[in-house]
PDB file of C-alpha atoms in Angstrom:
ATOM      1  CA  UNK B  19      79.081 -24.381 100.807  1.00  0.00           C
ATOM      2  CA  UNK B  20      81.454 -22.408  99.595  1.00  0.00           C
ATOM      3  CA  UNK B  21      83.560 -25.385  98.361  1.00  0.00           C
ATOM      4  CA  UNK B  22      81.163 -26.963  96.661  1.00  0.00           C
ATOM      5  CA  UNK B  23      81.126 -22.776  94.745  1.00  0.00           C
ATOM      6  CA  UNK B  24      84.311 -23.163  94.044  1.00  0.00           C
ATOM      7  CA  UNK B  25      83.962 -26.297  91.999  1.00  0.00           C
ATOM      8  CA  UNK B  26      81.076 -25.317  90.451  1.00  0.00           C
ATOM      9  CA  UNK B  27      82.688 -22.702  89.429  1.00  0.00           C
ATOM     10  CA  UNK B  28      85.884 -24.457  87.851  1.00  0.00           C
ATOM     11  CA  UNK B  29      84.111 -27.060  86.174  1.00  0.00           C
ATOM     12  CA  UNK B  30      82.086 -24.555  84.276  1.00  0.00           C
ATOM     13  CA  UNK B  31      85.263 -22.703  83.116  1.00  0.00           C
ATOM     14  CA  UNK B  32      85.310 -19.217  85.197  1.00  0.00           C
ATOM     15  CA  UNK B  33      88.500 -20.071  86.995  1.00  0.00           C
ATOM     16  CA  UNK B  34      91.906 -18.170  85.241  1.00  0.00           C
ATOM     17  CA  UNK B  35      90.365 -16.991  82.026  1.00  0.00           C
ATOM     18  CA  UNK B  36      88.811 -19.755  80.751  1.00  0.00           C
ATOM     19  CA  UNK B  37      85.563 -17.982  80.769  1.00  0.00           C
ATOM     20  CA  UNK B  38      87.196 -16.705  77.398  1.00  0.00           C
ATOM     21  CA  UNK B  39      87.468 -19.842  75.645  1.00  0.00           C
ATOM     22  CA  UNK B  40      85.215 -21.414  73.547  1.00  0.00           C
ATOM     23  CA  UNK B  41      83.314 -24.661  73.786  1.00  0.00           C
ATOM     24  CA  UNK B  42      86.519 -26.461  72.348  1.00  0.00           C
ATOM     25  CA  UNK B  43      88.964 -24.619  73.944  1.00  0.00           C
ATOM     26  CA  UNK B  44      90.137 -22.060  71.044  1.00  0.00           C
ATOM     27  CA  UNK B  45      90.721 -18.555  71.944  1.00  0.00           C
ATOM     28  CA  UNK B  46      88.086 -16.603  70.318  1.00  0.00           C
ATOM     29  CA  UNK B  47      89.302 -14.186  67.478  1.00  0.00           C
ATOM     30  CA  UNK B  48      87.806 -10.229  68.049  1.00  0.00           C
ATOM     31  CA  UNK B  49      90.841  -8.488  69.613  1.00  0.00           C
ATOM     32  CA  UNK B  50      93.296  -9.695  67.201  1.00  0.00           C
ATOM     33  CA  UNK B  51      91.294 -10.372  64.499  1.00  0.00           C
ATOM     34  CA  UNK B  52      90.858  -6.594  64.623  1.00  0.00           C
ATOM     35  CA  UNK B  53      94.513  -5.531  65.203  1.00  0.00           C
ATOM     36  CA  UNK B  54      95.161  -7.989  61.649  1.00  0.00           C
ATOM     37  CA  UNK B  55      92.373  -5.186  60.033  1.00  0.00           C
ATOM     38  CA  UNK B  56      94.131  -2.349  61.199  1.00  0.00           C
ATOM     39  CA  UNK B  57      97.844  -4.055  60.682  1.00  0.00           C
ATOM     40  CA  UNK B  58      96.823  -4.733  57.328  1.00  0.00           C
ATOM     41  CA  UNK B  59      95.248  -1.382  56.560  1.00  0.00           C
ATOM     42  CA  UNK B  60      98.041   0.133  56.973  1.00  0.00           C
ATOM     43  CA  UNK B  61      99.839  -1.880  55.318  1.00  0.00           C
ATOM     44  CA  UNK B  62      97.805  -1.083  52.033  1.00  0.00           C
ATOM     45  CA  UNK B  63      98.188   2.121  53.002  1.00  0.00           C
ATOM     46  CA  UNK B  64     101.984   2.529  52.786  1.00  0.00           C
ATOM     47  CA  UNK B  65     101.532   0.203  49.360  1.00  0.00           C
ATOM     48  CA  UNK B  66      99.839   3.165  47.764  1.00  0.00           C
ATOM     49  CA  UNK B  67     102.235   6.285  49.309  1.00  0.00           C
ATOM     50  CA  UNK B  68     104.515   3.720  47.204  1.00  0.00           C
ATOM     51  CA  UNK B  69     102.421   3.464  44.105  1.00  0.00           C
ATOM     52  CA  UNK B  70     102.711   7.345  44.501  1.00  0.00           C
ATOM     53  CA  UNK B  71     107.131   8.136  45.732  1.00  0.00           C
ATOM     54  CA  UNK B  72     106.959   5.619  42.044  1.00  0.00           C
ATOM     55  CA  UNK B  73     104.587   6.700  39.880  1.00  0.00           C
ATOM     56  CA  UNK B  74     106.621  10.685  40.760  1.00  0.00           C
ATOM     57  CA  UNK B  75     109.241   8.914  39.351  1.00  0.00           C
ATOM     58  CA  UNK B  76     108.517   9.237  35.927  1.00  0.00           C
ATOM     59  CA  UNK B  77     107.303  12.683  36.145  1.00  0.00           C
ATOM     60  CA  UNK B  78     109.739  15.240  34.888  1.00  0.00           C
ATOM     61  CA  UNK B  79     109.110  18.012  37.630  1.00  0.00           C
ATOM     62  CA  UNK B  80     110.220  15.131  40.148  1.00  0.00           C
ATOM     63  CA  UNK B  81     113.819  15.052  37.921  1.00  0.00           C
ATOM     64  CA  UNK B  82     115.606  17.902  40.435  1.00  0.00           C
ATOM     65  CA  UNK B  83     114.191  15.778  43.115  1.00  0.00           C
ATOM     66  CA  UNK B  84     114.846  12.020  42.127  1.00  0.00           C
ATOM     67  CA  UNK B  85     118.063  10.821  44.154  1.00  0.00           C
ATOM     68  CA  UNK B  86     115.634  11.790  46.864  1.00  0.00           C
ATOM     69  CA  UNK B  87     112.701   9.843  45.686  1.00  0.00           C
ATOM     70  CA  UNK B  88     114.640   6.467  44.888  1.00  0.00           C
ATOM     71  CA  UNK B  89     115.911   6.464  48.265  1.00  0.00           C
ATOM     72  CA  UNK B  90     112.372   7.123  50.200  1.00  0.00           C
ATOM     73  CA  UNK B  91     111.193   3.964  47.537  1.00  0.00           C
ATOM     74  CA  UNK B  92     113.907   2.665  49.088  1.00  0.00           C
ATOM     75  CA  UNK B  93     113.410   2.658  52.739  1.00  0.00           C
ATOM     76  CA  UNK B  94     109.509   2.427  52.124  1.00  0.00           C
ATOM     77  CA  UNK B  95     109.868  -1.144  50.406  1.00  0.00           C
ATOM     78  CA  UNK B  96     112.309  -2.578  53.514  1.00  0.00           C
ATOM     79  CA  UNK B  97     109.207  -0.904  56.086  1.00  0.00           C
ATOM     80  CA  UNK B  98     106.942  -2.604  54.052  1.00  0.00           C
ATOM     81  CA  UNK B  99     109.254  -6.111  53.654  1.00  0.00           C
ATOM     82  CA  UNK B 100     109.385  -5.885  57.404  1.00  0.00           C
ATOM     83  CA  UNK B 101     105.519  -5.057  58.115  1.00  0.00           C
ATOM     84  CA  UNK B 102     105.188  -7.614  56.226  1.00  0.00           C
ATOM     85  CA  UNK B 103     106.919 -10.803  57.442  1.00  0.00           C
ATOM     86  CA  UNK B 104     106.014  -9.145  61.554  1.00  0.00           C
ATOM     87  CA  UNK B 105     102.641  -9.144  61.572  1.00  0.00           C
ATOM     88  CA  UNK B 106     103.236 -12.298  58.747  1.00  0.00           C
ATOM     89  CA  UNK B 107     100.358 -11.377  55.876  1.00  0.00           C
ATOM     90  CA  UNK B 108     100.104 -12.736  53.344  1.00  0.00           C
ATOM     91  CA  UNK B 109      99.431 -11.051  49.684  1.00  0.00           C
ATOM     92  CA  UNK B 110      95.856 -12.755  49.535  1.00  0.00           C
ATOM     93  CA  UNK B 111      95.105 -10.701  52.465  1.00  0.00           C
ATOM     94  CA  UNK B 112      95.981  -6.993  51.178  1.00  0.00           C
ATOM     95  CA  UNK B 113      93.559  -5.243  48.703  1.00  0.00           C
ATOM     96  CA  UNK B 114      95.884  -3.395  47.337  1.00  0.00           C
ATOM     97  CA  UNK B 115      98.040  -4.339  44.495  1.00  0.00           C
ATOM     98  CA  UNK B 116     101.492  -6.137  45.394  1.00  0.00           C
ATOM     99  CA  UNK B 117     104.032  -3.538  44.541  1.00  0.00           C
ATOM    100  CA  UNK B 118     106.105  -4.063  40.937  1.00  0.00           C
TER     101      UNK B 118
END
């Protein structure tokens, strides 16, 4: 009897975590989509910080620290580029304007 139950469970897809697959065998996208959304939200925040630093470059009150701001801007650009490449994010996925 036990052997028949095991065969039935295996046929239903309960063996080896196959129960998490869709009917066509593809994995569900819930958690991955959620994490991707968080990554895109983080990228949007980095783009806001980038635009803030870029705006500060043009203001006279920040002229004394302009070399520091330029360094921060370059570093942030590098991090943003690596983040986009690592998470394979496309321009149409972000809500912020593309960097200029």
